[in-house]
XYZ file of C-alpha atoms in Angstrom:
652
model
C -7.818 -34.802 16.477
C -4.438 -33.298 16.652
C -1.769 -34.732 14.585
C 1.609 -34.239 16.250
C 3.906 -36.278 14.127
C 3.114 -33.885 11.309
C 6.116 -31.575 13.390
C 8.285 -34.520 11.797
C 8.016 -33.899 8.530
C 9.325 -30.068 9.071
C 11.828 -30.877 11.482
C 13.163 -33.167 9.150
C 13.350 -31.196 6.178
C 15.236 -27.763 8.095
C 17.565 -30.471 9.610
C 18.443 -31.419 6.050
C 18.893 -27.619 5.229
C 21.008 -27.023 8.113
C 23.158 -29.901 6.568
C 23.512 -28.877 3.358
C 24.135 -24.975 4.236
C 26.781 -26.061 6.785
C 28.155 -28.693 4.242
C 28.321 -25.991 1.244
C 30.162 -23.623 3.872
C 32.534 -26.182 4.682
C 34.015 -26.623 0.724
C 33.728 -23.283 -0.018
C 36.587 -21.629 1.168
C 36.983 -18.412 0.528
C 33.782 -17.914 2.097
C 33.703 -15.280 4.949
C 33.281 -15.624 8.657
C 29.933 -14.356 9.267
C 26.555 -14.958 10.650
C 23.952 -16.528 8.403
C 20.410 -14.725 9.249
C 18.347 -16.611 7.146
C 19.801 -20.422 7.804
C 21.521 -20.008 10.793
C 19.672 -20.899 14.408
C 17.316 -18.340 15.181
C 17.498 -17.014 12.029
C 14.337 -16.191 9.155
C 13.732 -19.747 8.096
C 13.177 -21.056 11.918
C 10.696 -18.844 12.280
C 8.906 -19.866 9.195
C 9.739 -23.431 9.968
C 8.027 -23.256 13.597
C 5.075 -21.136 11.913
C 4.734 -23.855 9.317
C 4.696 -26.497 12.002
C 2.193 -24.384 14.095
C -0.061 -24.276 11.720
C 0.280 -28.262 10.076
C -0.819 -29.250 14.186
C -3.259 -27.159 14.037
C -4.980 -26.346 10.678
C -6.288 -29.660 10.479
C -9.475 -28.994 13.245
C -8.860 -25.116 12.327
C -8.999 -23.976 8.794
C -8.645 -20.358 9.453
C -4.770 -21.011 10.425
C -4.553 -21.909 6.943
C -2.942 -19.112 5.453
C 0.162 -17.641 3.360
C 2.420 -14.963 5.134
C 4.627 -15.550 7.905
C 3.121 -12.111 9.457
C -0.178 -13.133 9.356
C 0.387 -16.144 10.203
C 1.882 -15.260 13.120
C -1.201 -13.307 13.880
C -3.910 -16.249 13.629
C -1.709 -18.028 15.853
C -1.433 -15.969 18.293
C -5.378 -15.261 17.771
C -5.987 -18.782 18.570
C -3.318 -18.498 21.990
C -1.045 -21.243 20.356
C 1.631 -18.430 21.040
C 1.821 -16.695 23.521
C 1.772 -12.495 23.341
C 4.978 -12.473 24.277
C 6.134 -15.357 22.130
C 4.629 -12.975 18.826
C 5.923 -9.863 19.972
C 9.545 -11.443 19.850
C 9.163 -13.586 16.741
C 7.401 -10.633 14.643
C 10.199 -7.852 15.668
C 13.033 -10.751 14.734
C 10.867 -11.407 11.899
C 10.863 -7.920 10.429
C 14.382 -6.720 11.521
C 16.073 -9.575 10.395
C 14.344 -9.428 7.136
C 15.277 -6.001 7.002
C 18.850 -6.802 7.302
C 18.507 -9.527 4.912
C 17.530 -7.037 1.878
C 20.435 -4.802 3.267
C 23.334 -7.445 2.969
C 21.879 -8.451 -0.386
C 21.298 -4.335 -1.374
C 25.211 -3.925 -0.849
C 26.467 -6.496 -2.168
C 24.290 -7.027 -5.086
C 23.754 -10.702 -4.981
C 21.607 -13.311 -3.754
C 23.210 -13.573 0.232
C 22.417 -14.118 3.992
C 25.491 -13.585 5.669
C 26.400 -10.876 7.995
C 30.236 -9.781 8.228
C 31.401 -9.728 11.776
C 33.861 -7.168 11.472
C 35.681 -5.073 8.698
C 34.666 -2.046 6.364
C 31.320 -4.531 5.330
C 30.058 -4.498 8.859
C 30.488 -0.814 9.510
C 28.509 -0.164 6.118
C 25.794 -2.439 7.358
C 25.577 -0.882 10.719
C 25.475 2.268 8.960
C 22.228 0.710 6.877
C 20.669 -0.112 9.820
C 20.897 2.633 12.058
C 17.478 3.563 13.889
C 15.662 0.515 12.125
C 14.848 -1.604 15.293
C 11.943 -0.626 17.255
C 12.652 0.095 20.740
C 16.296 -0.481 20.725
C 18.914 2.488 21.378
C 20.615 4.199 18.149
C 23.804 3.743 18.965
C 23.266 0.450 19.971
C 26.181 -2.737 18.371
C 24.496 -4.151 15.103
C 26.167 -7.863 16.077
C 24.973 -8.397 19.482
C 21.531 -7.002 18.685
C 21.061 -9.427 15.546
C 23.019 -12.398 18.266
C 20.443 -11.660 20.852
C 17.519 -11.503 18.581
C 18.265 -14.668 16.679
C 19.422 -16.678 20.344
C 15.639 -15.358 21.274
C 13.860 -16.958 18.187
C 16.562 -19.721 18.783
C 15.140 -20.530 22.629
C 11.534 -19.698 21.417
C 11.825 -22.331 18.641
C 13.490 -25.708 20.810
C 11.006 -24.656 23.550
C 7.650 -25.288 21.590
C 9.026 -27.819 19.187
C 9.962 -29.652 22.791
C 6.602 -29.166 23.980
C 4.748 -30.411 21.489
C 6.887 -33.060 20.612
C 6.790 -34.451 24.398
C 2.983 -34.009 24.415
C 2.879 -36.014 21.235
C 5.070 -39.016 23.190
C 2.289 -38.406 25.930
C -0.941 -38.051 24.510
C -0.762 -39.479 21.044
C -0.097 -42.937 19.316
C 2.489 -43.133 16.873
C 0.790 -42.670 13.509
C 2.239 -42.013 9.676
C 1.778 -38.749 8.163
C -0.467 -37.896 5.320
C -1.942 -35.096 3.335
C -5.794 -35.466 2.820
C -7.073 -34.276 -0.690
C -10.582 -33.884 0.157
C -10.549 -33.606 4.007
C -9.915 -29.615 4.065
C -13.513 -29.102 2.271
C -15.581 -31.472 4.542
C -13.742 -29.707 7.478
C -14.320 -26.104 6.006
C -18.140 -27.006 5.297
C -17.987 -28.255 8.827
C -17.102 -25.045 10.551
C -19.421 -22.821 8.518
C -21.993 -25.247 10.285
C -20.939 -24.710 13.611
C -20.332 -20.438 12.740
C -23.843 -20.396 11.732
C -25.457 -22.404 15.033
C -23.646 -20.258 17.712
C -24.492 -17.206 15.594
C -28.431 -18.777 15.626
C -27.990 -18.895 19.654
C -25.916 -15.586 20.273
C -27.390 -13.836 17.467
C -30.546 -14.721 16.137
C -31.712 -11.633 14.219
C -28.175 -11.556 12.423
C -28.734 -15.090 11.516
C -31.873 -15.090 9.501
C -30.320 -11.894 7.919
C -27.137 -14.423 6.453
C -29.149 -17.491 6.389
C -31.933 -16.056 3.901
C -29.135 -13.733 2.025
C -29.514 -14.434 -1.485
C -25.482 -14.206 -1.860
C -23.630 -15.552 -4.426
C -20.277 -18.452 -4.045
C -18.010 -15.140 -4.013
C -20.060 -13.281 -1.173
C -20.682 -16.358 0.889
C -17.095 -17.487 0.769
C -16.129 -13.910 1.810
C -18.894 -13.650 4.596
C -17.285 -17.351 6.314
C -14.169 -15.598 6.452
C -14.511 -12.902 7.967
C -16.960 -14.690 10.594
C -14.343 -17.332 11.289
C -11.933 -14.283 11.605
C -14.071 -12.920 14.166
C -14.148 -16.197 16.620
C -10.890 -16.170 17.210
C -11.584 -14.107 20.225
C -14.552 -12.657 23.018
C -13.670 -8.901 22.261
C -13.874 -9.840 17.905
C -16.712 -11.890 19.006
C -17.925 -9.308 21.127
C -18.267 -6.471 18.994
C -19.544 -8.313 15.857
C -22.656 -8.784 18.152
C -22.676 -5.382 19.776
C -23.261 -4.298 15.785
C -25.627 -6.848 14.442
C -27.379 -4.576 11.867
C -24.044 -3.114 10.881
C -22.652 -6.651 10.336
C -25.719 -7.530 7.979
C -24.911 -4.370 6.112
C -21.453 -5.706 5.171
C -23.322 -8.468 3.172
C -22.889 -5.998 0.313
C -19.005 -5.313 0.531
C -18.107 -8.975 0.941
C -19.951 -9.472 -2.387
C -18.507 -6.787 -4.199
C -14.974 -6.137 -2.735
C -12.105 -8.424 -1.736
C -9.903 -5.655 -0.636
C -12.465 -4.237 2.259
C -12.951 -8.262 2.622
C -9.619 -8.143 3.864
C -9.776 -5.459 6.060
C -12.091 -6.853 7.802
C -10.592 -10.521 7.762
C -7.802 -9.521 8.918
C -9.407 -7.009 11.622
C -12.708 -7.864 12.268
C -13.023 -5.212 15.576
C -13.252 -2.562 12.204
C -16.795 -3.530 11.399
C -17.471 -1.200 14.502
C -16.634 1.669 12.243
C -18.884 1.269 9.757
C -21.626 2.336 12.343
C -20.370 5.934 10.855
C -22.202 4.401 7.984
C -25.750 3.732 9.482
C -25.486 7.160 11.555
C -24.984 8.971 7.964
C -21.887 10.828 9.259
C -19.707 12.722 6.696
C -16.449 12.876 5.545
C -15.097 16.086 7.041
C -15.476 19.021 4.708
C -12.644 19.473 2.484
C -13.157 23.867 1.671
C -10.225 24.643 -0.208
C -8.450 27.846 -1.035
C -6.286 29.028 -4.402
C -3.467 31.071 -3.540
C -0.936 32.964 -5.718
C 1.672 29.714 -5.571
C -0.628 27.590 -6.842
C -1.153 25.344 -3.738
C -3.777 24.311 -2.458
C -5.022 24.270 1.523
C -7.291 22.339 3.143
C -9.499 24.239 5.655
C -10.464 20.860 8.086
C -8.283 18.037 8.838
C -9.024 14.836 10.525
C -8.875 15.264 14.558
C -7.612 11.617 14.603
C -4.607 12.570 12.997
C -4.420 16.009 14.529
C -4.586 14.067 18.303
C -1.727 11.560 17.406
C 0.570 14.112 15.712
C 0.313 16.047 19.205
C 0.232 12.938 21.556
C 2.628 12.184 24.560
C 1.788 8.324 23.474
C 5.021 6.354 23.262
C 6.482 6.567 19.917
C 5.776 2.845 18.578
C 1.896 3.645 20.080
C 1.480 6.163 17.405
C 2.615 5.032 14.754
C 0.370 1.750 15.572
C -2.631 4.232 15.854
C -1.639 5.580 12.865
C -1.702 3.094 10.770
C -5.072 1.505 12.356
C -6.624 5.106 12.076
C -5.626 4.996 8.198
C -6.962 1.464 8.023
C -10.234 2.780 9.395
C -10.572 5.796 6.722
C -9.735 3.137 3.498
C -12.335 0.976 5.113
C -14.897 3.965 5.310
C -13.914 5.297 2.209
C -14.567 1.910 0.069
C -17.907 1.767 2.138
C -19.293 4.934 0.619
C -18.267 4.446 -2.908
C -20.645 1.001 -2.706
C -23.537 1.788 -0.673
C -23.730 5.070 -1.675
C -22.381 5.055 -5.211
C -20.975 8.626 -5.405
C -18.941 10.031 -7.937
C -14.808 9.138 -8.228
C -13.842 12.731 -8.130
C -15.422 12.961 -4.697
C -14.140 9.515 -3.217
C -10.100 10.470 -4.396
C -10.858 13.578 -2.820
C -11.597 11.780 0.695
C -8.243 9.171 0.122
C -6.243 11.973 -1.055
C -7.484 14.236 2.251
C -6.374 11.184 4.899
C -3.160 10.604 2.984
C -2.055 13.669 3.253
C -3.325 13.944 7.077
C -1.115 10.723 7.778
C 1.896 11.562 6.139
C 1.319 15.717 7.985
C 0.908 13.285 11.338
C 4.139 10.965 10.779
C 6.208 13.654 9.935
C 5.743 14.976 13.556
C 5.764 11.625 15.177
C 9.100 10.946 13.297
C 10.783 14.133 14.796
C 11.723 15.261 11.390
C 13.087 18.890 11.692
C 10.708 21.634 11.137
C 12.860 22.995 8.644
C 12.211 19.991 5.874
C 9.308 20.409 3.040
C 7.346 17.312 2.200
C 5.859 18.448 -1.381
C 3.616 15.705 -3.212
C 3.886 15.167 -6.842
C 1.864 12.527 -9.125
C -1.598 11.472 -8.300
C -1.234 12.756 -4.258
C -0.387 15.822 -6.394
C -3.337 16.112 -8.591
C -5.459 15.510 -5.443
C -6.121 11.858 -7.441
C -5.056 9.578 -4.881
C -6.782 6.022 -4.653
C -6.451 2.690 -3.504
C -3.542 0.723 -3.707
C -1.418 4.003 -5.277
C 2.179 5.015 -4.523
C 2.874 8.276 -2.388
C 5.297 10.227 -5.123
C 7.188 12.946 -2.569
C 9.504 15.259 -2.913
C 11.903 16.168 0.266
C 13.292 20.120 0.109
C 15.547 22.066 2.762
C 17.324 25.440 2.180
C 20.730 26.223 1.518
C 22.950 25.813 4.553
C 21.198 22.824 6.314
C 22.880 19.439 6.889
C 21.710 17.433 3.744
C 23.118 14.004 4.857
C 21.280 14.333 8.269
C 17.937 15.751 6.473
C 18.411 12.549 4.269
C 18.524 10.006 7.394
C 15.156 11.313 8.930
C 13.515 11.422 5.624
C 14.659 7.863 5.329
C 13.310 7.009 8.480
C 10.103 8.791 7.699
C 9.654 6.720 4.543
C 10.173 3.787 7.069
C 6.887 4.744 9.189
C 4.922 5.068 6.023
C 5.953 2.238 3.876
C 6.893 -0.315 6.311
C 4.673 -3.652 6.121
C 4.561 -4.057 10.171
C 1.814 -6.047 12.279
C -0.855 -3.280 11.915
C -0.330 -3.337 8.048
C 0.998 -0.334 6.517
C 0.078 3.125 5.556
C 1.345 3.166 1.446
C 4.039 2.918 -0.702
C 6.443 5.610 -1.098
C 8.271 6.748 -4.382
C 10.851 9.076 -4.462
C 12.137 8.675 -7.876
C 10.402 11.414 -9.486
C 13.034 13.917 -7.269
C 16.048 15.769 -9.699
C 17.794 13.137 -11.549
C 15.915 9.872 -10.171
C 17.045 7.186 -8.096
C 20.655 8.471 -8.829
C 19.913 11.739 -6.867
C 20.014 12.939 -3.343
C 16.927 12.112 -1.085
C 16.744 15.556 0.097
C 17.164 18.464 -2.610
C 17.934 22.174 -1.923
C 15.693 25.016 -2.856
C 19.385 26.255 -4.943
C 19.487 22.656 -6.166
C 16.386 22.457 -7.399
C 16.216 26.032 -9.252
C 19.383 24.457 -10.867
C 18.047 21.388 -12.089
C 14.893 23.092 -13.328
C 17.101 25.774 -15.258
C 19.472 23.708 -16.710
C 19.139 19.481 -16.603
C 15.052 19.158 -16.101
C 13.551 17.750 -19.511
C 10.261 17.965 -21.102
C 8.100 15.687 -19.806
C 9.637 16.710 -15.915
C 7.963 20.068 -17.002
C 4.153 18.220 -17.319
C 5.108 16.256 -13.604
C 6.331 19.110 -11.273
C 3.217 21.426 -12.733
C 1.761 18.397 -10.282
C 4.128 19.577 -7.281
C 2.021 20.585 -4.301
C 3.481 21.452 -0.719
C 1.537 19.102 1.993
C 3.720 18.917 5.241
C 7.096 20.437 6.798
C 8.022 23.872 6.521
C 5.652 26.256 4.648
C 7.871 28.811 3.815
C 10.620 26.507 2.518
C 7.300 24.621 0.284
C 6.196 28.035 -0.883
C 10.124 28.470 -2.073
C 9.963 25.203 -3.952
C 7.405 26.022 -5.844
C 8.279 29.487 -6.676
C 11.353 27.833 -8.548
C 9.101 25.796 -10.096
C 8.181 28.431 -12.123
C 11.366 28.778 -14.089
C 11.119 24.965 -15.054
C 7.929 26.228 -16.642
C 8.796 29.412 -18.345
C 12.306 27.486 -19.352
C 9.834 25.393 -21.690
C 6.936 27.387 -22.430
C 9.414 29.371 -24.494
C 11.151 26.163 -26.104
C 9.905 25.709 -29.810
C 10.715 21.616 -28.997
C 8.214 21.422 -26.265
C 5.561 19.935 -28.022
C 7.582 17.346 -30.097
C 9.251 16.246 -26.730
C 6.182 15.764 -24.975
C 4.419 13.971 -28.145
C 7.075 11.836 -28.358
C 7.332 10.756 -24.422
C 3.523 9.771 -24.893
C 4.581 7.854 -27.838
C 7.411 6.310 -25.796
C 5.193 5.161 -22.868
C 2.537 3.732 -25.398
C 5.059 1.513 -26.628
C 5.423 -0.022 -23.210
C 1.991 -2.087 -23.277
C 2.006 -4.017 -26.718
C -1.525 -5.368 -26.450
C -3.393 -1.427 -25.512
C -4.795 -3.034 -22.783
C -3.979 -0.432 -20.181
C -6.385 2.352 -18.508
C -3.785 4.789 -18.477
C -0.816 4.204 -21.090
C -2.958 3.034 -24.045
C -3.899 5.603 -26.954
C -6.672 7.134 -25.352
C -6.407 6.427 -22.165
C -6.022 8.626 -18.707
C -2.586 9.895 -19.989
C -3.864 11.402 -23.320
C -5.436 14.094 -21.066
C -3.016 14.100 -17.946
C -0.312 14.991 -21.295
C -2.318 17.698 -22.647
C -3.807 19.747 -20.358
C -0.704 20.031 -18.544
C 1.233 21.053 -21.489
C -1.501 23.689 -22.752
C -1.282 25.333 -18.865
C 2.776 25.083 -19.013
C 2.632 26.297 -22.406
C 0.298 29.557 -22.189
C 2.192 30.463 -18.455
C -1.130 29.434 -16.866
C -0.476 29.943 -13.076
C -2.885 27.358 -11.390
C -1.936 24.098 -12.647
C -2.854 22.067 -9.732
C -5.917 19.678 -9.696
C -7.666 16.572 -10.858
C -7.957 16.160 -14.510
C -11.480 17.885 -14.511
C -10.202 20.612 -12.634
C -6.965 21.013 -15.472
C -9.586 20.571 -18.451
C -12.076 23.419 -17.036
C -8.980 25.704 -16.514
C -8.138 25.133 -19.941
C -11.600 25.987 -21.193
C -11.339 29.544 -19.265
C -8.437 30.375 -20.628
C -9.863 29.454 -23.982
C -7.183 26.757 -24.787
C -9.714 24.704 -25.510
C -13.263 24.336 -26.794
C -16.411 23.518 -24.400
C -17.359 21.208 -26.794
C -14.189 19.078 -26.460
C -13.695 19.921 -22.694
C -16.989 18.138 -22.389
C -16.370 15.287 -24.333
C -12.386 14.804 -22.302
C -14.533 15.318 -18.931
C -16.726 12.530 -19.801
C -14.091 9.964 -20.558
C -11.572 10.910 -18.039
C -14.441 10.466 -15.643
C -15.038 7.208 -16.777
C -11.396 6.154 -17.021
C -10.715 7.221 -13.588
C -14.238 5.602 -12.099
C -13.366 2.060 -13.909
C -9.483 2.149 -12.756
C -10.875 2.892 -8.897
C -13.113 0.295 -8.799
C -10.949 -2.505 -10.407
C -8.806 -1.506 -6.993
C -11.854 -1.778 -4.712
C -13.139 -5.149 -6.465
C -10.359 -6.988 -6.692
C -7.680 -5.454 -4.294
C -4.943 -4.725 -6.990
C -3.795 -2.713 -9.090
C -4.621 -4.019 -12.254
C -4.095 -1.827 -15.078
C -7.156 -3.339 -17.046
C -10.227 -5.049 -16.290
C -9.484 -8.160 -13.563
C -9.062 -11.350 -15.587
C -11.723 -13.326 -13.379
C -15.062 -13.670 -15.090
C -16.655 -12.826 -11.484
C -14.593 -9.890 -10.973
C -15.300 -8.133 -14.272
C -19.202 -8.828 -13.570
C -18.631 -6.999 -10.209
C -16.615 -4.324 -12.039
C -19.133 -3.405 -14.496
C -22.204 -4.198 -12.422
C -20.799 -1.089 -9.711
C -19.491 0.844 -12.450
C -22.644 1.605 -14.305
C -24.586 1.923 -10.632
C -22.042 5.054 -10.146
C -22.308 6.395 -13.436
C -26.094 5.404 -13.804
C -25.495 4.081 -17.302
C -25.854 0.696 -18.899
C -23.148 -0.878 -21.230
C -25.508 -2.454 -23.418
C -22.531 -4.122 -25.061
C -20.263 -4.711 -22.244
C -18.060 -2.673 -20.191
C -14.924 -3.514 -22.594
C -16.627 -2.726 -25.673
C -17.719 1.042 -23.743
C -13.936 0.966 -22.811
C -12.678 0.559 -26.287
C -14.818 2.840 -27.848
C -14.211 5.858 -25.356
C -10.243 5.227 -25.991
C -10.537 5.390 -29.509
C -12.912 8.846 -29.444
C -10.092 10.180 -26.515
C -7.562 9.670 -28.851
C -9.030 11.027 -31.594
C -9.727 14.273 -29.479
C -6.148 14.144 -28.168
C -4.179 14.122 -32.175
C -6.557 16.834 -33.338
C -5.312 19.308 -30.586
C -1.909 18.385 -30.089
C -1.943 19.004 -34.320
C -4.047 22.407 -33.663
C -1.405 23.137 -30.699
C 1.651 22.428 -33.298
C 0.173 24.733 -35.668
C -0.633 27.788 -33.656
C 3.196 27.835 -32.958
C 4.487 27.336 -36.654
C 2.049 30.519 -37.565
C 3.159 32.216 -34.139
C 6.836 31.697 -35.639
């Protein structure tokens, strides 16, 4: 039954904050007049306090409310109709803006604070911060009465169904003591997986012999229940997990393999419809691409989806909703092809890199950015590498005469519709600090700016990441201009003697970073080795197409005969491998590890998939195959960075 008094034990303990916060205020006196968004009514910890409650009433007879994250929290709940729609639309928007402003006030003033000036230089600076953050609220709108009215919302939203429950407990239920039960949660969980599986034998009977005979193992079952429970919490979830019963049994194979399309689909259990693209053995859309004289390259076919929503009259927040759930849908896809149809990693970063460069070509026109801005993609987006999990490195360039400070804002809103963690997820991370000078330069650059940086300031190993710069979005002609300057960053180094000492010794630094060599990528040997060299050996010999994956930039080097087949071959094969085992590490365990997950189960998993798409065994394990492939990549990589040093010293 329902255990009301458990409210108690929160209500007691934020009362006691309240106290002490107001009681800390009170001696401290040179403390500021201000408004406190984290401890103050309304404010971030009553909304995690009424979750918390929420979910202690009701997590007892309902398991799945059991979970971290105020956000998602807030989802199940509502899921369930203990809140109301209204109810989660308020308390996620106060939720996320007032977090928001929380990282701002602690941003400027570098320390560990919640309080919001009320008037002053401080609160113009934080209005400033916060312009055009707010969903649905007007620009120009007064920073103080919008956080006053959001927080006297949450404030109203909290008494209301503390008040209601607490009355229904005087009601309904006798006054009983409080207590945590160790071993109640497992009989309850066991419980419900009972009850999933007889309405699934009534509704669904063909889908539950398929589960009920599945030979899956304490991962894969625990994953299945999940997503199941997920999809009770509501007819039209319910709905369409029967409308796709054979599609549904197909997913047996993902929830034993992957936790991060597990949680897709936990989380939105309406995407299993999707993978009926799956079963009808559709395609990804063809990716032709073209080599022009800049380097870039063009995709012939985008994604309709994002083509549709870029052009849409849809209200803005609509979009960028769709968006993100369109997104959602092509990760979900993606990860469903590399396991039930084992193809190569080349071809499944191909089909991430293709939709991330669709979204962030689809945001950019939802945002309103001007026309006249150049989104240019650096890194693995660059490389046409992009995978699970990875950070969108982009570069923002305008043209001489444009307002630089204004260009800044929208890119900084733009950022803001990619990176921001909202109730539909988000789209990716975005890192800007490969741009001239780092984190200490300007958002946007100028073309000008940018030939100046690259002439005079750039250093060595800046030389190996902008031969990575690609124009995806924004103004062509000002992308075309950006990487025509690129150019002189190349030439500026390609006739530097200390090229090849600078870039041996930035390799050297970033092995020094990981002590133990357990890393994919920075260890001797590992993904970096030939990411170092063949981009040196194109900047070097004035090789104009420097663009591509790393098999791409190790067959361009074998045309130009900078480097032997034999050793071409023998790169191929390992960056191959390095790339395939860091990809599905990310689609096993859901993070970014930069070795081999430290769960025994995971590593199985890892290796098990890994030699399916590679069709090899590791007869001695998939870390002993890792080791030795480092080692020989190394090897390879000291004999021609030697043979590299000493066809200059003749050449001199």
């Amino acid at each position: 039954r329902l255990n009301f008094s458990a409210i108690k034990t929160a209500l007691e303990t934020r009362e006691k904050i309240a106290k002490k916060g107001s009681d800390r205020r009170a001696l401290d006196r040179e403390e500021e007049p201000g408004i406190n968004v984290k401890l103050g009514r309304g404010g971030i910890r009553d909304i995690e306090f009424l979750v918390q409650c929420l979910q202690r009433v009701y997590g007892g007879a309902e398991p799945w409310l059991r979970s971290r994250g105020t956000l998602f929290a807030l989802q199940k709940l509502h899921d369930k109709g203990h809140i109301s729609g209204h109810e989660f639309h308020q308390l996620t928007s106060a939720y996320e803006f007032l977090r928001h402003l929380e990282h701002r006030l602690q941003l400027q003033q570098g320390r560990q604070t919640y309080r919001m000036p009320i008037s002053g230089l401080k609160l113009q600076i934080v209005q400033r911060a916060m312009e055009g953050y707010a969903p649905g609220e007007d620009r120009g709108s007064d920073l103080l009465e919008l956080v006053r009215r959001k927080m006297a919302v949450v404030a109203e939203i909290y008494e209301r169904l503390i008040d209601q429950h607490e009355t229904h407990n005087r009601l309904e239920e006798p006054a009983t003591e409080f207590r945590l039960h160790g071993s109640g949660s497992v009989v309850g969980a066991e419980q419900s997986n009972r009850e999933v599986l007889e309405r699934l034998a009534a509704d669904a009977p063909a889908f539950y012999k398929l589960i009920s005979t599945a030979n899956l193992d304490a991962s894969g079952r625990k994953n299945l229940f999940r997503f199941l429970s997920s999809a009770f919490t509501s007819s039209e979830r319910y709905a369409t997990l029967l409308r796709y019963p054979a599609i549904a049994g197909r997913t047996l194979a993902l929830f034993e393999t992957s936790d991060y399309l597990t949680e897709i689909l936990v989380r939105h259990p309406e995407e299993v419809a999707a993978l009926d693209e799956l079963h009808q053995g559709i395609r990804p859309l063809s990716r032709g691409v073209l080599f022009h004289a800049t380097g870039e390259q063009e995709r012939t076919v985008r994604d309709p989806v994002f083509e549709y929503l870029a052009k849409s009259q849809s209200p803005h927040a609509e979009k960028i909703s769709l968006l993100r759930r369109h997104y959602r849908r092509c990760m979900l896809l993606s990860g469903a092809r590399d396991i039930t149809q084992l193809r190569g990693v080349y071809e499944s970063l191909a089909e991430t890199t293709a939709a991330t460069e669709d979204a962030i070509a689809a945001a950019l026109r939802i945002a309103e950015v001007p026309p006249r801005l150049a989104v240019m993609a650096l890194g693995r987006l660059g490389s046409g590498e992009f995978d699970l999990l990875s950070d969108a490195d982009l570069l923002f360039v305008c043209v001489e005469g444009e307002d630089v400070a204004a260009l800044g804002k929208f890119a900084s809103q733009f950022i803001q519709v990619l990176a921001a963690y909202t109730r539909d997820g988000m789209l990716f991370p975005v890192d800007t600090r490969l741009r001239p000078r780092g984190a200490e330069g300007e958002l946007v650059v100028t073309v000008k700016q940018l030939s100046a940086y690259f002439r005079r300031e750039a250093q060595a190993w800046e030389a190996l990441t902008y031969a990575k710069l690609r124009f995806i979005a924004g103004s062509r002609d000002v992308g075309e201009r950006a990487m025509v300057v690129a150019d002189e960053l190349f030439q500026r180094f390609a006739d530097d003697e200390s090229f090849l000492p600078a870039v041996a010794e930035m390799r050297a630094k970033l092995e020094r970073t990981e002590v133990d060599g357990r890393n994919l990528k920075t260890a001797p040997g590992g993904s970096y080795d030939v990411d170092f060299l063949t981009n040196y050996l194109l900047v070097k010999h004035g090789i104009r197409a420097k663009q591509g994956t790393l098999r791409n930039r190790l067959w361009r080097c074998a045309e130009a005969n900078l480097l032997q087949k034999s050793d071409v071959v023998r790169l191929d094969h390992a960056a191959e491998f390095l790339r395939t085992v860091e990809h599905v590490v990310r689609l096993v365990s859901g993070r970014g590890y930069k070795w081999l997950p430290p769960t025994e189960h995971a590593r199985e998993t890892v290796t098990k998939l890994t030699e399916r798409i590679l069709g090899r065994k590791f007869a001695e394990g998939l870390e002993t195959e890792l080791s030795a492939v480092l080692a020989e990549t190394r090897a390879t990589y000291g004999r021609m960075m030697s043979d590299s040093g000493r066809r200059i010293t003749t050449s001199v």
